[in-house]
Amino acid sequence: MKKYLPLILFFCFVKLAIHLAGNSRYGFHRDELLHLSAGFHPAWGYMEFPPFIAFVARLSVWIFDVSLWGMRLFPTLAGLAILILCCAMAIEMGAKKMGVMLAGVSVLAFLPFYRNHLLFQPVAFDQLCWTLGFFLLLKYINTRKPAYLLWMGFAAGLGLMNKYTFLVWGLGLASGLLFYERGRLFRDKWLYLAAGIVLLMTLPNLYWNIQHHFPILQHMKRLAELQSEKQAYWEFAAGQLKLPFTLAISLLGLYALFFDRLSRKYLPFGVAVTVIFILMWMLQSKSYYFFAAYPVLFAAGAVKTERLLVRRLKWNYAVAAILVIPVAPFVPDAIPVLPVETYLRYTDKTPRQLTSDYADMFGWEEQVKLVDSLYRALPQNERDRCVIWAENYGEAGAILILGRKYGLPEPVCRHGSFWLWGPGEKDGDVAISIGNEKEVVDYLYEDARLITMITHPYAIEEENNIPVYICRKPRIRFRDLWPKLEERVFE
């Protein structure tokens, strides 16, 4: 590893430089606002996700306060760790200099990783836990040291405390281990000790879910309904075909894991990845869920390529060029390295054609400024009783996170985890409603005056033409309404 450290650090520098150019641009994504909001409400669980992302959010705010750059540093560091682990796995599988180079280049050339390692979401940490788990199993296979199994259990525990879909990784891994020395590990106490570590780490979240009637099941049901409407079965597989050159090296890696004589002992990884792919396809998962499996395939593919070109070493540079050059012009599509106006000219797009992730970074600051101006304009006696009532978690997260610098009170919102945090202490005699439609506002208030419709040239369609009301004379109090909303938190 030390021998190739300068090369690996060079790749890390390239990836970090790209992220430094893009991490501070545009603004907070709606999901980032939710995850930061969770950090202000520490718990062992949330309606949409386990607690790890909230812990990292709290750490980010403690170190950097509310900082776009500081918050996004954490997924970027996870991305750098994935790059390092991919190269380390290649070395463990027998790579020399060219194999390490191709492993690092494969990670750099895989465009989705830039978006995944930009946004403050569980995705980057999920990919890191998958990659770390595979690396630790690889170390165990090569050394037979039980400590690596225990550390793998720790990585799996972190993975489950970050994203429930990590269970699919566990099922894939268990399937793969059946092919390791005829399932010998299932007769080894160290594997069960590793499983015990996973159980101990996840018990607090399990207890929280029992207390709250397993809201994740409601969330998954709603996601399944939405995805079945929008995504056909073939789309999961099609999502893997968008980058043909990195796909080629990953398929070569999968072939090597199954059929290469020198990689025979690594068959469990090939089986695990195949089972994971089949499970995700059957579950109609989003295509990016499977991206966490690519680092181990890149490592195996890099080793196999190096062996195929052992007598033509310089051809490895040609392979690296084929991986990188075709995707380089599309880096601005993956991470906002360009100002938005420049990006639109570069891609010949209109503001309405911004990708949903980019569009979801605009409009929040303007919403908060408007709400603040209305809040400050209220008489003091009304301001003391005023509730800020948001329709969805993006609007609520913007009020909670961006509204801190204006001194705005925490919002009331029935969407997702915001429902958990309740209707607050105020009666809601006066409310500033943002995003709620007229029929909803009229259901709760006798007097609802439309102030404006918020628009933004770059914002996502969902956050354009959203109504803002000032409401008085409540028909029903939020605290009386709140228990009835539990079944509608994901609508």
CSV table of C-alpha atoms in Angstrom, one decimal:
chain,number,residue,atom,x,y,z
A,1,MET,CA,0.0,0.0,0.0
A,2,LYS,CA,2.8,2.5,0.9
A,3,LYS,CA,4.4,1.9,-2.4
A,4,TYR,CA,1.4,3.2,-4.3
A,5,LEU,CA,0.4,5.9,-1.8
A,6,PRO,CA,1.6,8.8,-3.9
A,7,LEU,CA,-0.5,7.6,-6.8
A,8,ILE,CA,-3.6,7.1,-4.6
A,9,LEU,CA,-3.1,10.5,-3.0
A,10,PHE,CA,-2.9,12.1,-6.5
A,11,PHE,CA,-6.3,10.6,-7.4
A,12,CYS,CA,-7.7,11.9,-4.1
A,13,PHE,CA,-6.3,15.4,-4.9
A,14,VAL,CA,-8.1,15.4,-8.3
A,15,LYS,CA,-11.4,14.3,-6.8
A,16,LEU,CA,-11.1,16.8,-3.9
A,17,ALA,CA,-10.3,19.6,-6.3
A,18,ILE,CA,-13.4,18.9,-8.4
A,19,HIS,CA,-15.5,18.9,-5.2
A,20,LEU,CA,-14.0,22.1,-3.9
A,21,ALA,CA,-15.0,23.7,-7.1
A,22,GLY,CA,-18.6,22.6,-6.9
A,23,ASN,CA,-19.5,22.0,-3.3
A,24,SER,CA,-20.3,25.6,-2.4
A,25,ARG,CA,-22.4,26.4,-5.5
A,26,TYR,CA,-26.1,27.0,-5.8
A,27,GLY,CA,-27.6,26.3,-2.4
A,28,PHE,CA,-29.0,23.7,0.0
A,29,HIS,CA,-30.9,20.8,-1.5
A,30,ARG,CA,-34.3,20.0,0.0
A,31,ASP,CA,-33.0,16.7,1.3
A,32,GLU,CA,-30.0,18.4,2.9
A,33,LEU,CA,-32.3,20.8,4.7
A,34,LEU,CA,-34.2,17.8,6.1
A,35,HIS,CA,-31.1,16.0,7.3
A,36,LEU,CA,-29.7,19.1,8.9
A,37,SER,CA,-33.1,19.6,10.6
A,38,ALA,CA,-32.9,16.1,12.0
A,39,GLY,CA,-29.6,17.1,13.6
A,40,PHE,CA,-31.4,19.7,15.7
A,41,HIS,CA,-33.8,16.9,16.9
A,42,PRO,CA,-31.4,14.1,18.0
A,43,ALA,CA,-33.2,10.7,18.4
A,44,TRP,CA,-32.5,7.0,17.7
A,45,GLY,CA,-34.7,7.1,14.6
A,46,TYR,CA,-36.7,9.2,12.1
A,47,MET,CA,-39.6,8.6,9.9
A,48,GLU,CA,-37.6,8.3,6.7
A,49,PHE,CA,-34.1,7.1,7.8
A,50,PRO,CA,-32.0,5.8,10.7
A,51,PRO,CA,-30.1,8.2,13.0
A,52,PHE,CA,-26.6,8.2,11.5
A,53,ILE,CA,-27.1,11.1,9.1
A,54,ALA,CA,-28.6,13.2,11.9
A,55,PHE,CA,-25.5,12.5,14.0
A,56,VAL,CA,-23.3,13.7,11.2
A,57,ALA,CA,-25.5,16.8,10.7
A,58,ARG,CA,-25.1,17.6,14.4
A,59,LEU,CA,-21.3,17.2,14.1
A,60,SER,CA,-21.3,19.4,11.0
A,61,VAL,CA,-23.2,22.2,12.8
A,62,TRP,CA,-21.0,21.9,15.9
A,63,ILE,CA,-17.8,22.3,13.8
A,64,PHE,CA,-19.0,24.7,11.0
A,65,ASP,CA,-22.3,26.1,12.2
A,66,VAL,CA,-24.9,26.1,9.3
A,67,SER,CA,-22.4,26.0,6.4
A,68,LEU,CA,-23.1,24.6,2.9
A,69,TRP,CA,-19.4,23.9,2.3
A,70,GLY,CA,-18.9,22.5,5.7
A,71,MET,CA,-21.9,20.2,5.5
A,72,ARG,CA,-20.9,18.9,2.1
A,73,LEU,CA,-17.4,18.2,3.2
A,74,PHE,CA,-18.6,15.0,5.0
A,75,PRO,CA,-20.0,13.2,1.9
A,76,THR,CA,-16.9,14.3,0.0
A,77,LEU,CA,-14.6,12.8,2.6
A,78,ALA,CA,-16.7,9.6,2.3
A,79,GLY,CA,-16.1,9.7,-1.4
A,80,LEU,CA,-12.4,10.1,-0.9
A,81,ALA,CA,-12.4,7.1,1.5
A,82,ILE,CA,-14.2,5.0,-1.2
A,83,LEU,CA,-11.5,5.9,-3.7
A,84,ILE,CA,-8.8,4.9,-1.3
A,85,LEU,CA,-10.6,1.6,-0.4
A,86,CYS,CA,-11.1,0.8,-4.1
A,87,CYS,CA,-7.4,1.1,-4.7
A,88,ALA,CA,-6.7,-0.9,-1.6
A,89,MET,CA,-9.0,-3.7,-2.7
A,90,ALA,CA,-7.2,-3.8,-6.0
A,91,ILE,CA,-3.9,-4.2,-4.2
A,92,GLU,CA,-5.3,-6.9,-2.0
A,93,MET,CA,-6.5,-8.7,-5.2
A,94,GLY,CA,-2.9,-8.6,-6.6
A,95,ALA,CA,-2.8,-5.3,-8.5
A,96,LYS,CA,0.5,-3.6,-9.3
A,97,LYS,CA,1.0,0.0,-10.3
A,98,MET,CA,-1.2,-0.2,-13.4
A,99,GLY,CA,-4.0,-2.0,-11.6
A,100,VAL,CA,-4.0,0.6,-8.9
A,101,MET,CA,-4.1,3.4,-11.5
A,102,LEU,CA,-7.0,1.8,-13.3
A,103,ALA,CA,-8.9,1.3,-10.0
A,104,GLY,CA,-8.5,5.0,-9.1
A,105,VAL,CA,-9.3,6.2,-12.6
A,106,SER,CA,-12.5,4.1,-12.6
A,107,VAL,CA,-13.7,5.8,-9.5
A,108,LEU,CA,-12.9,9.2,-11.0
A,109,ALA,CA,-14.6,8.4,-14.3
A,110,PHE,CA,-17.8,7.2,-12.6
A,111,LEU,CA,-19.8,10.4,-12.9
A,112,PRO,CA,-22.7,9.5,-10.5
A,113,PHE,CA,-20.2,9.4,-7.6
A,114,TYR,CA,-19.7,13.2,-8.0
A,115,ARG,CA,-23.4,13.9,-7.3
A,116,ASN,CA,-23.5,11.1,-4.6
A,117,HIS,CA,-20.5,12.6,-2.8
A,118,LEU,CA,-21.7,16.2,-3.2
A,119,LEU,CA,-25.1,16.1,-1.5
A,120,PHE,CA,-25.5,15.6,2.3
A,121,GLN,CA,-27.6,12.5,2.1
A,122,PRO,CA,-27.2,8.9,3.4
A,123,VAL,CA,-26.1,7.8,-0.1
A,124,ALA,CA,-22.4,8.6,0.3
A,125,PHE,CA,-22.1,7.0,3.7
A,126,ASP,CA,-24.1,3.9,2.4
A,127,GLN,CA,-21.5,3.5,-0.4
A,128,LEU,CA,-18.7,3.9,2.1
A,129,CYS,CA,-20.1,1.2,4.4
A,130,TRP,CA,-20.6,-1.2,1.5
A,131,THR,CA,-17.1,-0.6,0.3
A,132,LEU,CA,-15.5,-0.9,3.7
A,133,GLY,CA,-17.5,-4.1,4.5
A,134,PHE,CA,-16.2,-5.7,1.2
A,135,PHE,CA,-12.6,-4.5,1.9
A,136,LEU,CA,-12.7,-6.0,5.4
A,137,LEU,CA,-14.0,-9.3,4.1
A,138,LEU,CA,-11.3,-9.3,1.5
A,139,LYS,CA,-8.7,-8.7,4.2
A,140,TYR,CA,-10.1,-11.6,6.2
A,141,ILE,CA,-10.0,-13.9,3.2
A,142,ASN,CA,-6.3,-13.0,2.6
A,143,THR,CA,-5.1,-13.1,6.2
A,144,ARG,CA,-7.7,-15.3,8.1
A,145,LYS,CA,-7.5,-12.9,11.0
A,146,PRO,CA,-10.8,-12.9,12.9
A,147,ALA,CA,-10.4,-9.2,13.8
A,148,TYR,CA,-11.4,-8.3,10.3
A,149,LEU,CA,-14.7,-10.1,10.7
A,150,LEU,CA,-15.4,-8.1,13.8
A,151,TRP,CA,-14.6,-4.9,12.1
A,152,MET,CA,-16.8,-5.9,9.2
A,153,GLY,CA,-19.6,-6.3,11.7
A,154,PHE,CA,-18.9,-2.8,12.9
A,155,ALA,CA,-19.1,-1.5,9.3
A,156,ALA,CA,-22.4,-3.3,8.8
A,157,GLY,CA,-23.8,-1.9,12.0
A,158,LEU,CA,-22.9,1.6,10.8
A,159,GLY,CA,-24.4,0.8,7.4
A,160,LEU,CA,-27.7,-0.2,9.0
A,161,MET,CA,-27.8,2.8,11.2
A,162,ASN,CA,-27.4,4.9,8.1
A,163,LYS,CA,-29.7,3.3,5.6
A,164,TYR,CA,-32.2,0.4,6.0
A,165,THR,CA,-31.5,-0.8,2.4
A,166,PHE,CA,-28.1,-2.0,3.8
A,167,LEU,CA,-30.0,-5.2,4.6
A,168,VAL,CA,-29.7,-6.0,0.9
A,169,TRP,CA,-25.9,-5.9,1.2
A,170,GLY,CA,-26.2,-8.3,4.1
A,171,LEU,CA,-28.3,-10.7,2.2
A,172,GLY,CA,-25.9,-10.6,-0.8
A,173,LEU,CA,-22.9,-11.1,1.5
A,174,ALA,CA,-24.5,-14.0,3.2
A,175,SER,CA,-25.2,-15.6,-0.2
A,176,GLY,CA,-21.6,-15.0,-1.2
A,177,LEU,CA,-20.2,-16.6,2.0
A,178,LEU,CA,-22.0,-19.9,1.1
A,179,PHE,CA,-19.4,-20.1,-1.7
A,180,TYR,CA,-16.4,-19.4,0.5
A,181,GLU,CA,-14.8,-22.8,1.4
A,182,ARG,CA,-18.2,-24.5,1.2
A,183,GLY,CA,-19.8,-22.2,3.8
A,184,ARG,CA,-17.1,-22.8,6.4
A,185,LEU,CA,-17.6,-19.3,7.9
A,186,PHE,CA,-21.2,-20.2,9.0
A,187,ARG,CA,-19.5,-22.7,11.4
A,188,ASP,CA,-17.2,-20.0,12.7
A,189,LYS,CA,-18.0,-18.3,16.0
A,190,TRP,CA,-16.3,-15.1,14.8
A,191,LEU,CA,-19.0,-14.6,12.1
A,192,TYR,CA,-21.7,-14.8,14.8
A,193,LEU,CA,-19.8,-12.4,17.0
A,194,ALA,CA,-19.7,-10.0,14.1
A,195,ALA,CA,-23.5,-10.4,13.7
A,196,GLY,CA,-23.8,-9.7,17.4
A,197,ILE,CA,-22.0,-6.4,17.0
A,198,VAL,CA,-24.5,-5.5,14.2
A,199,LEU,CA,-27.4,-6.4,16.5
A,200,LEU,CA,-26.0,-4.4,19.5
A,201,MET,CA,-25.4,-1.3,17.3
A,202,THR,CA,-28.9,-1.4,15.8
A,203,LEU,CA,-30.9,-2.3,18.9
A,204,PRO,CA,-31.6,1.4,19.9
A,205,ASN,CA,-33.1,2.1,16.4
A,206,LEU,CA,-35.1,-1.2,16.5
A,207,TYR,CA,-36.5,-0.2,19.9
A,208,TRP,CA,-37.3,3.3,18.5
A,209,ASN,CA,-39.1,1.7,15.5
A,210,ILE,CA,-41.2,-0.5,17.8
A,211,GLN,CA,-42.2,2.5,19.9
A,212,HIS,CA,-43.2,4.4,16.8
A,213,HIS,CA,-45.0,1.5,14.9
A,214,PHE,CA,-42.2,1.1,12.3
A,215,PRO,CA,-42.8,4.3,10.3
A,216,ILE,CA,-40.2,3.1,7.8
A,217,LEU,CA,-42.7,0.5,6.5
A,218,GLN,CA,-45.2,3.3,5.8
A,219,HIS,CA,-42.4,5.2,4.1
A,220,MET,CA,-41.3,2.3,2.0
A,221,LYS,CA,-44.9,1.6,1.0
A,222,ARG,CA,-45.3,5.1,-0.2
A,223,LEU,CA,-42.0,5.1,-2.1
A,224,ALA,CA,-43.0,1.8,-3.7
A,225,GLU,CA,-46.3,3.4,-4.9
A,226,LEU,CA,-44.5,6.4,-6.4
A,227,GLN,CA,-41.7,4.3,-8.0
A,228,SER,CA,-44.1,1.8,-9.5
A,229,GLU,CA,-45.9,4.7,-11.1
A,230,LYS,CA,-42.7,6.2,-12.5
A,231,GLN,CA,-40.3,3.3,-13.0
A,232,ALA,CA,-40.6,0.2,-15.1
A,233,TYR,CA,-38.6,-3.0,-14.2
A,234,TRP,CA,-36.2,-2.5,-17.0
A,235,GLU,CA,-35.2,1.0,-15.8
A,236,PHE,CA,-33.1,-0.3,-13.0
A,237,ALA,CA,-31.0,-2.3,-15.4
A,238,ALA,CA,-31.0,0.5,-17.9
A,239,GLY,CA,-29.6,2.9,-15.3
A,240,GLN,CA,-26.4,0.8,-15.2
A,241,LEU,CA,-25.8,1.3,-18.9
A,242,LYS,CA,-25.4,5.0,-19.0
A,243,LEU,CA,-21.6,4.9,-18.5
A,244,PRO,CA,-20.5,2.1,-20.9
A,245,PHE,CA,-16.8,2.4,-20.3
A,246,THR,CA,-16.8,2.1,-16.5
A,247,LEU,CA,-19.6,-0.6,-17.0
A,248,ALA,CA,-17.2,-2.5,-19.2
A,249,ILE,CA,-14.4,-2.6,-16.5
A,250,SER,CA,-16.9,-3.5,-13.8
A,251,LEU,CA,-18.3,-6.4,-15.9
A,252,LEU,CA,-14.8,-7.6,-16.6
A,253,GLY,CA,-14.3,-7.5,-12.8
A,254,LEU,CA,-17.5,-9.5,-12.3
A,255,TYR,CA,-16.3,-12.1,-14.9
A,256,ALA,CA,-12.9,-12.3,-13.1
A,257,LEU,CA,-14.5,-12.9,-9.7
A,258,PHE,CA,-16.5,-15.8,-11.2
A,259,PHE,CA,-14.1,-17.4,-13.7
A,260,ASP,CA,-10.5,-16.1,-13.2
A,261,ARG,CA,-8.2,-18.9,-11.8
A,262,LEU,CA,-6.1,-16.3,-9.9
A,263,SER,CA,-9.2,-14.8,-8.3
A,264,ARG,CA,-11.0,-18.0,-7.5
A,265,LYS,CA,-11.0,-17.4,-3.7
A,266,TYR,CA,-12.8,-14.1,-4.3
A,267,LEU,CA,-15.9,-15.8,-5.8
A,268,PRO,CA,-18.0,-14.7,-2.7
A,269,PHE,CA,-17.8,-11.1,-4.0
A,270,GLY,CA,-19.1,-12.0,-7.4
A,271,VAL,CA,-22.0,-14.0,-5.9
A,272,ALA,CA,-22.8,-11.2,-3.5
A,273,VAL,CA,-22.9,-8.5,-6.1
A,274,THR,CA,-25.0,-10.7,-8.4
A,275,VAL,CA,-27.5,-11.5,-5.7
A,276,ILE,CA,-27.7,-7.8,-4.7
A,277,PHE,CA,-28.4,-6.8,-8.3
A,278,ILE,CA,-31.2,-9.4,-8.6
A,279,LEU,CA,-32.8,-8.4,-5.3
A,280,MET,CA,-32.7,-4.7,-6.2
A,281,TRP,CA,-34.1,-5.4,-9.7
A,282,MET,CA,-36.9,-7.4,-8.2
A,283,LEU,CA,-37.7,-4.7,-5.6
A,284,GLN,CA,-37.7,-2.0,-8.4
A,285,SER,CA,-35.0,-0.1,-6.6
A,286,LYS,CA,-33.6,3.2,-7.9
A,287,SER,CA,-30.7,2.5,-10.2
A,288,TYR,CA,-28.3,4.5,-8.0
A,289,TYR,CA,-28.8,2.1,-5.0
A,290,PHE,CA,-26.6,-0.4,-6.8
A,291,PHE,CA,-23.7,2.1,-7.4
A,292,ALA,CA,-22.4,1.1,-4.0
A,293,ALA,CA,-21.4,-2.2,-5.5
A,294,TYR,CA,-19.1,-0.7,-8.1
A,295,PRO,CA,-15.9,-0.1,-6.2
A,296,VAL,CA,-15.3,-3.8,-5.6
A,297,LEU,CA,-16.1,-4.5,-9.3
A,298,PHE,CA,-13.7,-1.7,-10.3
A,299,ALA,CA,-11.0,-3.2,-8.2
A,300,ALA,CA,-11.4,-6.7,-9.7
A,301,GLY,CA,-11.7,-5.3,-13.2
A,302,ALA,CA,-8.6,-3.2,-12.8
A,303,VAL,CA,-6.6,-6.3,-11.7
A,304,LYS,CA,-7.9,-8.3,-14.6
A,305,THR,CA,-7.1,-5.6,-17.1
A,306,GLU,CA,-3.6,-5.3,-15.8
A,307,ARG,CA,-3.1,-9.0,-16.1
A,308,LEU,CA,-4.5,-9.1,-19.6
A,309,LEU,CA,-2.1,-6.3,-20.6
A,310,VAL,CA,0.9,-7.6,-18.7
A,311,ARG,CA,3.1,-7.6,-21.9
A,312,ARG,CA,1.7,-4.3,-23.1
A,313,LEU,CA,1.9,-2.1,-20.0
A,314,LYS,CA,1.5,1.2,-21.9
A,315,TRP,CA,-1.9,0.1,-23.1
A,316,ASN,CA,-3.2,0.5,-19.6
A,317,TYR,CA,-2.8,4.3,-20.1
A,318,ALA,CA,-5.0,4.0,-23.2
A,319,VAL,CA,-7.6,2.2,-21.1
A,320,ALA,CA,-7.4,5.0,-18.5
A,321,ALA,CA,-7.9,7.6,-21.3
A,322,ILE,CA,-10.9,5.7,-22.7
A,323,LEU,CA,-12.4,5.7,-19.2
A,324,VAL,CA,-11.9,9.4,-18.5
A,325,ILE,CA,-11.9,11.4,-21.7
A,326,PRO,CA,-15.5,10.6,-22.9
A,327,VAL,CA,-17.0,11.6,-19.5
A,328,ALA,CA,-14.9,14.7,-18.7
A,329,PRO,CA,-17.2,17.1,-20.7
A,330,PHE,CA,-20.1,15.9,-18.6
A,331,VAL,CA,-18.6,16.7,-15.1
A,332,PRO,CA,-20.7,19.9,-14.9
A,333,ASP,CA,-23.9,17.7,-15.2
A,334,ALA,CA,-22.8,15.7,-12.2
A,335,ILE,CA,-21.5,18.5,-9.9
A,336,PRO,CA,-22.1,22.2,-10.1
A,337,VAL,CA,-18.5,23.4,-11.0
A,338,LEU,CA,-20.0,26.2,-13.1
A,339,PRO,CA,-22.2,29.1,-12.1
A,340,VAL,CA,-25.8,28.3,-13.1
A,341,GLU,CA,-26.0,30.8,-16.0
A,342,THR,CA,-22.7,29.5,-17.4
A,343,TYR,CA,-23.9,25.9,-17.0
A,344,LEU,CA,-27.1,26.6,-18.9
A,345,ARG,CA,-25.2,28.1,-21.8
A,346,TYR,CA,-22.7,25.3,-21.7
A,347,THR,CA,-25.4,22.6,-21.9
A,348,ASP,CA,-27.7,24.7,-24.1
A,349,LYS,CA,-30.5,24.3,-21.6
A,350,THR,CA,-33.3,26.5,-20.4
A,351,PRO,CA,-33.9,27.1,-16.6
A,352,ARG,CA,-36.9,24.7,-16.8
A,353,GLN,CA,-34.5,22.0,-18.0
A,354,LEU,CA,-32.3,22.0,-14.9
A,355,THR,CA,-32.0,18.5,-13.5
A,356,SER,CA,-34.2,18.0,-10.4
A,357,ASP,CA,-31.2,17.8,-8.1
A,358,TYR,CA,-29.9,21.2,-9.3
A,359,ALA,CA,-33.3,22.8,-9.4
A,360,ASP,CA,-33.9,21.6,-5.8
A,361,MET,CA,-31.0,23.8,-4.7
A,362,PHE,CA,-32.8,27.1,-5.6
A,363,GLY,CA,-35.6,29.1,-4.1
A,364,TRP,CA,-35.2,28.3,-0.4
A,365,GLU,CA,-33.5,31.5,0.6
A,366,GLU,CA,-36.1,33.6,-1.2
A,367,GLN,CA,-38.9,31.7,0.5
A,368,VAL,CA,-37.3,32.3,4.0
A,369,LYS,CA,-36.7,36.0,3.3
A,370,LEU,CA,-40.4,36.5,2.3
A,371,VAL,CA,-41.6,34.6,5.4
A,372,ASP,CA,-39.3,36.7,7.6
A,373,SER,CA,-40.6,40.0,6.1
A,374,LEU,CA,-44.2,38.9,6.8
A,375,TYR,CA,-43.3,37.7,10.3
A,376,ARG,CA,-41.6,41.0,11.1
A,377,ALA,CA,-44.5,43.0,9.7
A,378,LEU,CA,-47.0,41.4,12.2
A,379,PRO,CA,-47.9,43.4,15.4
A,380,GLN,CA,-45.9,42.1,18.4
A,381,ASN,CA,-48.9,40.5,20.0
A,382,GLU,CA,-49.6,38.5,16.8
A,383,ARG,CA,-46.0,37.7,16.3
A,384,ASP,CA,-45.8,36.1,19.7
A,385,ARG,CA,-48.7,33.8,18.8
A,386,CYS,CA,-47.7,33.2,15.1
A,387,VAL,CA,-47.0,29.7,13.7
A,388,ILE,CA,-45.1,29.3,10.5
A,389,TRP,CA,-46.9,26.4,8.8
A,390,ALA,CA,-45.1,24.7,5.9
A,391,GLU,CA,-46.6,22.2,3.5
A,392,ASN,CA,-43.5,19.9,2.9
A,393,TYR,CA,-40.2,19.1,4.5
A,394,GLY,CA,-38.2,21.2,2.0
A,395,GLU,CA,-40.1,24.4,3.0
A,396,ALA,CA,-40.1,23.4,6.6
A,397,GLY,CA,-36.4,22.6,6.5
A,398,ALA,CA,-35.6,26.0,4.9
A,399,ILE,CA,-37.5,27.8,7.7
A,400,LEU,CA,-35.7,25.8,10.4
A,401,ILE,CA,-32.2,25.9,8.9
A,402,LEU,CA,-32.0,29.1,6.9
A,403,GLY,CA,-34.4,30.9,9.2
A,404,ARG,CA,-32.1,30.6,12.1
A,405,LYS,CA,-30.1,33.7,11.0
A,406,TYR,CA,-33.4,35.7,10.9
A,407,GLY,CA,-34.5,34.4,14.3
A,408,LEU,CA,-37.6,32.7,12.9
A,409,PRO,CA,-39.4,30.2,15.1
A,410,GLU,CA,-39.4,26.5,14.2
A,411,PRO,CA,-42.0,25.6,11.6
A,412,VAL,CA,-45.0,23.4,11.9
A,413,CYS,CA,-45.2,20.7,9.2
A,414,ARG,CA,-47.0,17.4,9.0
A,415,HIS,CA,-44.6,16.0,6.4
A,416,GLY,CA,-42.2,13.1,7.4
A,417,SER,CA,-40.1,13.6,10.5
A,418,PHE,CA,-41.4,17.1,11.0
A,419,TRP,CA,-44.7,15.5,12.1
A,420,LEU,CA,-42.7,13.7,14.9
A,421,TRP,CA,-41.5,17.1,16.2
A,422,GLY,CA,-45.0,18.1,16.8
A,423,PRO,CA,-47.2,21.2,16.5
A,424,GLY,CA,-45.2,23.3,18.9
A,425,GLU,CA,-46.3,25.2,22.0
A,426,LYS,CA,-48.3,28.0,20.2
A,427,ASP,CA,-52.0,27.8,19.6
A,428,GLY,CA,-51.7,29.1,16.1
A,429,ASP,CA,-54.1,32.0,16.4
A,430,VAL,CA,-52.1,33.5,13.6
A,431,ALA,CA,-50.2,31.5,11.0
A,432,ILE,CA,-48.0,32.2,8.0
A,433,SER,CA,-48.8,29.4,5.6
A,434,ILE,CA,-46.3,28.5,2.9
A,435,GLY,CA,-47.1,26.0,0.2
A,436,ASN,CA,-50.5,24.9,1.5
A,437,GLU,CA,-53.3,25.0,-1.0
A,438,LYS,CA,-56.4,27.1,-0.5
A,439,GLU,CA,-58.7,24.2,0.5
A,440,VAL,CA,-56.3,23.1,3.2
A,441,VAL,CA,-55.9,26.6,4.6
A,442,ASP,CA,-59.7,27.2,4.5
A,443,TYR,CA,-60.2,23.9,6.4
A,444,LEU,CA,-58.1,25.2,9.3
A,445,TYR,CA,-58.8,28.9,9.3
A,446,GLU,CA,-61.8,31.2,8.8
A,447,ASP,CA,-59.7,34.1,7.7
A,448,ALA,CA,-57.0,33.3,5.2
A,449,ARG,CA,-55.5,36.1,3.0
A,450,LEU,CA,-53.4,35.2,0.0
A,451,ILE,CA,-50.3,37.4,0.1
A,452,THR,CA,-48.4,36.2,-3.0
A,453,MET,CA,-47.4,33.2,-5.2
A,454,ILE,CA,-43.7,32.5,-4.9
A,455,THR,CA,-41.8,31.8,-8.1
A,456,HIS,CA,-38.1,31.3,-9.0
A,457,PRO,CA,-36.6,30.9,-12.4
A,458,TYR,CA,-34.4,28.0,-11.4
A,459,ALA,CA,-36.5,26.2,-8.7
A,460,ILE,CA,-38.1,22.8,-9.2
A,461,GLU,CA,-41.6,22.9,-10.5
A,462,GLU,CA,-43.0,21.8,-7.1
A,463,GLU,CA,-41.6,25.0,-5.5
A,464,ASN,CA,-42.9,27.4,-8.2
A,465,ASN,CA,-46.2,29.2,-7.9
A,466,ILE,CA,-46.6,28.2,-4.3
A,467,PRO,CA,-49.1,30.2,-2.3
A,468,VAL,CA,-48.3,32.2,0.9
A,469,TYR,CA,-51.2,33.1,3.2
A,470,ILE,CA,-51.6,34.9,6.5
A,471,CYS,CA,-54.2,33.1,8.4
A,472,ARG,CA,-56.3,34.1,11.4
A,473,LYS,CA,-59.3,32.7,13.4
A,474,PRO,CA,-58.5,29.0,13.5
A,475,ARG,CA,-61.3,26.5,13.1
A,476,ILE,CA,-59.2,23.7,14.6
A,477,ARG,CA,-56.0,23.9,16.7
A,478,PHE,CA,-52.9,22.2,15.4
A,479,ARG,CA,-52.5,20.2,18.6
A,480,ASP,CA,-56.0,18.8,18.1
A,481,LEU,CA,-55.3,18.0,14.5
A,482,TRP,CA,-51.9,16.5,14.9
A,483,PRO,CA,-52.7,12.9,16.0
A,484,LYS,CA,-55.0,12.5,12.9
A,485,LEU,CA,-52.1,13.3,10.5
A,486,GLU,CA,-49.9,10.3,11.4
A,487,GLU,CA,-51.3,8.2,8.5
A,488,ARG,CA,-50.7,11.1,6.1
A,489,VAL,CA,-47.1,12.1,6.8
A,490,PHE,CA,-45.8,10.8,3.5
A,491,GLU,CA,-48.5,12.1,1.2
